[in-house]
Amino acid sequence: MPLWIPGGLISTQILFFCKSHAQKSMKMRLVLWLWFMLFSTLVWSSWSLSPDGVALLALSKSLMLPGSTISTWSASDATPCKWKGVLCDKMNHAISLNLSSSGVSGSLGPQIGLLNYLQVLDLSINNISGSIPPELGNCSMLEQLDLSQNLLSGKIPASMSNLKKLSSLSLYYNSFSGTIPEELFKNQFLEEVYLHDNQLSGSIPFSVGEMTSLKALWLHENMLSGVLPSSIGNCTKLEELYLLDNQLSGSLPETLSEIKGLKVFDATNNSFTGEIPFSFEKNCKLEIFILSFNYIKGEIPSWLGNCRSLQQLGFVNNSLSGKIPTSLGLLSNLTYLLLSQNSLSGPIPPEISNCRLLQWLELDANQLEGTVPRELANLRNLSKLILRDNNLSGSIM
C-alpha cells in the first residue's frame, strides 16, 4: 500500500476534527452573546441611573423610608433629582438630602459616603438608630449636617474631622457617648455646633479655639468634665455658649473677655470655682448670664451695669459676698434677677426699682439687712419676689 494513503487518511481526519471544533466554538460564542444581551437587558435600567441614584437606593436598604417617600425613588429614573427629599445641582449631582420629620427609621448605612457632592444632610426629628458610619467623613463637600432628635448612639467618629467645609453641626437629642474628637473642632468654618442632650464625657477639646468662625456652641446636658479651655478666647465671634448641666470645674478663663459679642453664657449646675475673672467694661452684649449652682466666690462685678441688653442674670447657690452693685439699676431690660443662696450683705439698692421690666426678683438666703426699699413697689411687672432668710425689715406696701 502506498505510503501516502495513511497520510491522506490522517489529514482527512484532522480536517474533519477542525471543522467540527470550529462549529462548536461558533455555537459557544453565540450562546455567550445571547447571555450577554439578556444580562444587558436586565441591568440596563440600573446602569442608566446615575451613581448618586444608585448610592441613594443602596442607602434606602438600611435607612427605612416611609412609603410616600420611597415610592418616588425609582431605579428606572436617569437621576434622583425628582425624588422626594433630594436636591441636585445643574450637573444632576445630589447636593442635598433633606428628610427631616419624615418618619424615617432604620440606620444610616455606609453608602452615605458615596455621595461625593452632598452639601446638606438633614435627617433630624426621626427615629434613626445605630451609630454614625465612619464613611460619612468621605462627604468632603458637606456644609450642613443635622442628625438631631433621633435615637443615634455610639461615639462621634473621628473621620468627621475630614468635613473641612462644615459650617453647621447638629447632633443634639441623641445618645452619643465617649469624648468629643479633638480633630472635630479644628475647623475654621464651623459656625454652629449643637452637641447638647447626649452622654458625651471627657473634656472640652483645647482645639475649640481653632473654630474662629464659631457663633454658637451648645454643649449642655452631657457629662463633660475638666476645665473650660482658655483657648475659647480665640472664638471672638462667639455669641452663644451653653455649658449647663455638666461636670465642668476649675476657674473660668480670663480670656472670655476677648469675646466681645458674647450674648449668652449659661454654665448652670457645674463645679466652677474662683471669682469671675473676665469683664466687659465697654460695649457689653450679654443678654443672658447665668452661673447658678457652682462655687463662684467674690463680689458681683460692677461692670455688669454696662450690659444694657441683659435680660437674665442668675448667680443662685454660689459663695458670692459683698454688696449688690447699685449699677444693676442701669439694666433697663432686665426681667430675671436671681441672687439667692449666697453670702451677700448690705442693703437692697433702691436703684433696682429702675429695672421696670423686672418680673422675678430672688434675694433670699443671704445676709442682706436694712429696710426693704419702697421703690420696689414701682416694679409693675414683678410677679415673683422672694426676700426671706435675710435681716430685712419694713414692707413695700
XYZ file of N, CA and C in Angstrom, residues 207-361:
465
model
N -8.717 72.326 71.221
C -8.818 72.781 69.831
C -10.057 73.623 69.583
N -10.915 73.787 70.598
C -12.092 74.631 70.433
C -11.691 76.025 69.953
N -10.504 76.451 70.320
C -10.029 77.773 69.925
C -9.734 77.916 68.451
N -9.699 76.808 67.725
C -9.433 76.860 66.289
C -10.706 77.101 65.480
N -11.851 77.056 66.153
C -13.110 77.356 65.461
C -13.324 78.873 65.482
N -12.549 79.562 64.692
C -12.527 81.021 64.732
C -13.760 81.667 64.117
N -14.598 80.877 63.449
C -15.846 81.408 62.887
C -17.050 81.082 63.771
N -16.804 80.436 64.899
C -17.872 79.916 65.739
C -18.757 81.025 66.303
N -20.079 80.818 66.175
C -21.065 81.748 66.722
C -21.896 81.110 67.832
N -22.135 79.806 67.741
C -22.962 79.119 68.741
C -22.312 77.799 69.123
N -22.097 77.597 70.433
C -21.548 76.347 70.953
C -22.456 75.878 72.088
N -23.229 74.844 71.821
C -24.188 74.296 72.783
C -23.700 72.909 73.209
N -23.206 72.811 74.442
C -22.662 71.554 74.955
C -23.397 71.096 76.211
N -24.511 71.713 76.543
C -25.169 71.442 77.815
C -25.816 70.060 77.865
N -26.078 69.638 79.109
C -26.713 68.356 79.398
C -25.943 67.181 78.794
N -24.672 67.116 79.170
C -23.815 65.981 78.880
C -23.114 65.588 80.177
N -21.988 64.925 80.082
C -21.200 64.554 81.256
C -19.764 65.041 81.100
N -19.613 66.210 80.499
C -18.291 66.766 80.247
C -17.637 67.198 81.549
N -16.341 67.004 81.647
C -15.593 67.339 82.860
C -14.358 68.148 82.485
N -13.569 68.488 83.512
C -12.378 69.280 83.249
C -12.703 70.759 83.175
N -11.775 71.530 82.657
C -11.905 72.982 82.641
C -12.466 73.472 81.302
N -12.906 74.710 81.321
C -13.227 75.392 80.070
C -11.914 75.930 79.521
N -11.443 75.413 78.367
C -10.107 75.778 77.886
C -9.960 77.284 77.660
N -8.799 77.797 78.010
C -8.527 79.221 77.793
C -8.552 79.589 76.319
N -8.362 78.589 75.459
C -8.374 78.844 74.014
C -9.734 79.312 73.525
N -10.780 79.194 74.358
C -12.106 79.657 73.971
C -12.070 81.153 73.619
N -11.104 81.856 74.172
C -10.976 83.281 73.879
C -10.653 83.586 72.433
N -10.172 82.581 71.687
C -9.891 82.772 70.261
C -11.171 82.781 69.431
N -12.265 82.312 70.025
C -13.547 82.291 69.306
C -14.207 83.657 69.448
N -13.611 84.647 68.839
C -14.022 86.033 69.054
C -15.382 86.367 68.451
N -15.927 85.484 67.612
C -17.244 85.718 67.022
C -18.360 85.000 67.784
N -17.992 84.335 68.869
C -18.952 83.536 69.622
C -20.030 84.423 70.245
N -21.285 83.987 70.087
C -22.420 84.720 70.643
C -23.172 83.901 71.694
N -23.194 82.579 71.558
C -23.950 81.726 72.469
C -23.065 80.603 72.994
N -22.926 80.529 74.319
C -22.127 79.483 74.948
C -22.949 78.846 76.066
N -23.434 77.634 75.806
C -24.249 76.900 76.769
C -23.448 75.719 77.320
N -23.189 75.736 78.618
C -22.407 74.684 79.277
C -23.157 74.044 80.437
N -24.403 74.423 80.682
C -25.120 73.989 81.876
C -25.285 72.480 81.951
N -25.427 71.992 83.181
C -25.669 70.580 83.461
C -24.573 69.675 82.914
N -23.339 69.979 83.305
C -22.200 69.116 83.038
C -21.446 68.909 84.349
N -20.199 68.526 84.264
C -19.360 68.314 85.451
C -18.069 69.114 85.322
N -18.168 70.272 84.703
C -17.007 71.117 84.474
C -16.543 71.747 85.782
N -15.262 72.024 85.874
C -14.689 72.534 87.121
C -13.569 73.521 86.809
N -12.901 73.964 87.881
C -11.810 74.904 87.709
C -12.318 76.332 87.561
N -11.400 77.237 87.364
C -11.747 78.654 87.219
C -12.217 78.959 85.807
N -13.074 79.923 85.706
C -13.477 80.402 84.387
C -12.292 81.143 83.767
N -12.033 80.970 82.481
C -10.856 81.603 81.870
C -11.034 83.116 81.693
N -9.981 83.836 81.988
C -9.982 85.285 81.815
C -10.128 85.669 80.351
N -9.759 84.735 79.458
C -9.802 85.010 78.019
C -11.222 85.200 77.493
N -12.226 84.903 78.312
C -13.607 85.172 77.882
C -13.806 86.663 77.600
N -12.951 87.493 78.154
C -13.023 88.941 77.918
C -12.826 89.280 76.447
N -12.167 88.373 75.710
C -11.871 88.627 74.299
C -13.095 88.431 73.407
N -14.122 87.799 73.948
C -15.315 87.507 73.137
C -16.290 88.670 73.316
N -16.052 89.745 72.595
C -16.772 90.999 72.807
C -18.253 90.902 72.462
N -18.617 89.993 71.564
C -20.009 89.902 71.129
C -20.812 88.824 71.834
N -20.293 88.282 72.946
C -20.976 87.201 73.651
C -22.327 87.679 74.174
N -23.381 86.975 73.777
C -24.743 87.338 74.190
C -25.291 86.401 75.269
N -24.948 85.122 75.174
C -25.473 84.130 76.108
C -24.322 83.330 76.702
N -24.256 83.315 78.033
C -23.298 82.456 78.738
C -24.033 81.828 79.911
N -24.320 80.535 79.773
C -25.048 79.802 80.805
C -24.229 78.589 81.208
N -23.717 78.605 82.428
C -22.905 77.497 82.951
C -23.533 76.924 84.221
N -24.856 76.988 84.325
C -25.580 76.490 85.491
C -25.239 75.032 85.794
N -25.173 74.725 87.089
C -25.026 73.346 87.564
C -23.752 72.670 87.057
N -22.637 73.280 87.421
C -21.322 72.683 87.212
C -20.554 72.811 88.520
N -19.237 72.783 88.455
C -18.420 72.920 89.664
C -17.338 73.976 89.464
N -17.675 75.050 88.771
C -16.714 76.127 88.559
C -16.406 76.820 89.888
N -15.162 77.205 90.051
C -14.700 77.829 91.293
C -14.065 79.182 90.996
N -13.674 79.860 92.065
C -12.975 81.126 91.919
C -13.906 82.288 91.638
N -13.310 83.435 91.412
C -14.065 84.639 91.131
C -14.375 84.727 89.632
N -15.163 85.706 89.273
C -15.453 85.963 87.855
C -14.298 86.809 87.327
N -13.381 86.213 86.548
C -12.136 86.891 86.203
C -12.210 87.741 84.932
N -13.266 87.605 84.183
C -13.352 88.331 82.913
C -14.278 89.536 83.075
N -14.239 90.434 82.116
C -15.082 91.624 82.198
C -15.399 92.144 80.802
N -16.497 92.843 80.722
C -16.892 93.548 79.505
C -17.178 94.994 79.896
N -16.123 95.759 80.044
C -16.248 97.129 80.517
C -16.941 98.035 79.505
N -16.741 97.738 78.224
C -17.330 98.574 77.181
C -18.099 97.704 76.188
N -19.194 98.231 75.706
C -19.990 97.575 74.659
C -20.352 96.131 75.007
N -20.779 95.908 76.228
C -21.201 94.572 76.651
C -22.458 94.168 75.895
N -22.450 92.965 75.326
C -23.581 92.474 74.546
C -24.397 91.407 75.277
N -24.015 91.080 76.501
C -24.673 89.998 77.223
C -26.173 90.222 77.355
N -26.921 89.152 77.063
C -28.366 89.146 77.250
C -28.774 88.143 78.330
N -28.031 87.030 78.416
C -28.254 86.005 79.437
C -26.905 85.659 80.054
N -26.811 85.801 81.382
C -25.573 85.481 82.095
C -25.960 84.736 83.370
N -25.739 83.405 83.359
C -26.176 82.565 84.471
C -25.034 81.631 84.901
N -24.698 81.714 86.174
C -23.673 80.843 86.757
C -24.216 80.119 87.988
N -25.507 79.945 88.071
C -26.129 79.350 89.256
C -25.628 77.935 89.515
N -25.626 77.567 90.814
C -25.249 76.229 91.266
C -23.824 75.856 90.844
N -22.907 76.721 91.259
C -21.481 76.477 91.122
C -20.816 76.828 92.452
N -19.536 77.139 92.424
C -18.803 77.505 93.639
C -18.092 78.838 93.426
N -18.765 79.743 92.734
C -18.188 81.048 92.429
C -18.165 81.902 93.697
N -17.059 82.582 93.932
C -16.919 83.446 95.106
C -16.541 84.858 94.661
N -16.331 85.721 95.655
C -16.006 87.105 95.348
C -17.254 87.957 95.236
N -17.105 89.138 94.696
C -18.218 90.075 94.582
C -18.861 90.026 93.197
N -20.087 90.499 93.144
C -20.772 90.631 91.855
C -20.106 91.762 91.091
N -19.622 91.523 89.888
C -18.877 92.568 89.160
C -19.745 93.793 88.874
N -19.185 94.971 89.128
C -19.918 96.211 88.867
C -20.043 96.504 87.380
N -19.132 95.882 86.557
C -19.199 96.132 85.115
C -20.483 95.609 84.488
N -21.226 94.771 85.211
C -22.490 94.273 84.680
C -23.465 95.410 84.380
N -23.247 96.555 85.027
C -24.080 97.715 84.737
C -23.920 98.231 83.320
N -22.831 97.826 82.649
C -22.621 98.208 81.250
C -23.399 97.341 80.281
N -23.969 96.243 80.778
C -24.645 95.284 79.910
C -26.119 95.669 79.757
N -26.378 96.720 79.020
C -27.719 97.281 78.926
C -28.702 96.358 78.228
N -28.215 95.335 77.534
C -29.107 94.366 76.874
C -29.428 93.172 77.761
N -28.857 93.146 78.974
C -29.014 91.989 79.852
C -30.472 91.803 80.263
N -30.956 90.563 80.055
C -32.335 90.220 80.387
C -32.421 89.255 81.567
N -31.462 88.339 81.665
C -31.470 87.353 82.740
C -30.093 87.313 83.401
N -30.076 87.512 84.732
C -28.841 87.449 85.499
C -29.080 86.514 86.673
N -28.340 85.409 86.711
C -28.561 84.402 87.746
C -27.279 83.886 88.362
N -27.143 84.059 89.708
C -25.983 83.546 90.436
C -26.437 82.725 91.645
N -27.537 82.022 91.535
C -28.116 81.276 92.657
C -27.146 80.199 93.165
N -27.111 80.051 94.501
C -26.369 78.966 95.147
C -24.891 78.961 94.753
N -24.214 80.054 95.133
C -22.779 80.151 94.993
C -22.206 80.634 96.326
N -21.045 81.248 96.291
C -20.428 81.767 97.519
C -20.101 83.248 97.361
N -20.961 83.963 96.664
C -20.729 85.381 96.418
C -20.906 86.180 97.710
N -20.105 87.209 97.863
C -20.154 88.046 99.061
C -20.149 89.516 98.641
N -20.131 90.400 99.621
C -20.148 91.822 99.328
C -21.551 92.335 99.064
N -21.631 93.548 98.572
C -22.914 94.201 98.352
C -23.430 93.988 96.926
N -24.718 94.149 96.779
C -25.319 94.119 95.443
C -24.979 95.444 94.773
N -24.321 95.440 93.619
C -23.907 96.699 92.983
C -25.107 97.571 92.600
N -25.006 98.843 92.899
C -26.070 99.771 92.505
C -26.162 99.899 90.990
N -25.059 99.537 90.298
C -25.048 99.639 88.831
C -26.056 98.712 88.173
N -26.561 97.712 88.912
C -27.577 96.829 88.331
C -28.863 97.593 88.024
N -29.029 98.722 88.658
C -30.202 99.552 88.377
C -30.194 100.157 86.986
N -29.077 100.047 86.294
C -28.986 100.561 84.921
C -29.509 99.579 83.883
N -29.862 98.375 84.339
C -30.256 97.311 83.413
C -31.748 97.417 83.117
N -32.088 98.272 82.201
C -33.495 98.582 81.906
C -34.226 97.442 81.215
N -33.493 96.458 80.685
C -34.125 95.325 80.008
C -34.176 94.071 80.867
N -33.721 94.177 82.119
C -33.637 93.012 82.986
C -35.025 92.501 83.376
N -35.236 91.178 83.203
C -36.513 90.551 83.581
C -36.337 89.561 84.729
N -35.154 88.949 84.857
C -34.882 87.983 85.929
C -33.598 88.386 86.647
N -33.682 88.579 87.968
C -32.505 88.836 88.796
C -32.540 87.838 89.945
N -31.686 86.815 89.856
C -31.713 85.689 90.785
C -30.362 85.595 91.506
N -30.356 86.039 92.780
C -29.112 86.099 93.556
C -29.226 85.352 94.874
N -30.195 84.491 95.015
C -30.435 83.806 96.288
C -29.344 82.795 96.609
N -29.293 82.429 97.916
C -28.389 81.399 98.429
C -26.917 81.734 98.183
N -26.538 82.933 98.657
C -25.156 83.366 98.635
C -24.821 83.946 100.000
N -23.822 84.800 100.068
C -23.454 85.468 101.317
C -23.430 86.979 101.114
N -24.359 87.469 100.326
C -24.428 88.892 100.035
C -24.876 89.662 101.276
N -24.322 90.829 101.458
C -24.607 91.630 102.649
C -24.992 93.055 102.238
N -25.292 93.871 103.253
C -25.663 95.247 102.982
C -27.122 95.374 102.585
N -27.546 96.567 102.207
C -28.942 96.803 101.873
C -29.273 96.415 100.433
N -30.577 96.335 100.163
C -31.035 96.164 98.779
C -30.981 97.534 98.110
N -30.236 97.691 97.041
C -30.139 99.017 96.411
C -31.499 99.468 95.875
N -31.968 100.649 96.250
C -33.238 101.139 95.698
C -33.193 101.325 94.189
N -31.970 101.403 93.640
C -31.821 101.563 92.187
C -32.407 100.389 91.416
N -32.578 99.243 92.089
C -33.165 98.074 91.433
C -34.552 98.422 90.871
N -35.217 99.365 91.489
C -36.562 99.750 91.035
C -36.561 100.376 89.653
N -35.381 100.740 89.160
C -35.290 101.290 87.795
C -35.390 100.207 86.726
N -35.302 98.961 87.153
C -35.422 97.834 86.217
C -36.917 97.558 86.002
N -37.573 98.415 85.259
C -39.032 98.401 85.175
C -39.599 97.150 84.525
N -38.799 96.385 83.817
C -39.287 95.165 83.173
C -39.110 93.925 84.056
N -38.590 94.134 85.260
C -38.283 93.010 86.135
C -39.548 92.221 86.495
N -39.472 90.900 86.280
C -40.594 90.012 86.575
C -40.305 89.101 87.773
N -39.034 88.810 88.011
C -38.670 87.814 89.015
C -37.449 88.326 89.766
N -37.614 88.531 91.079
C -36.512 89.010 91.905
C -36.335 88.071 93.093
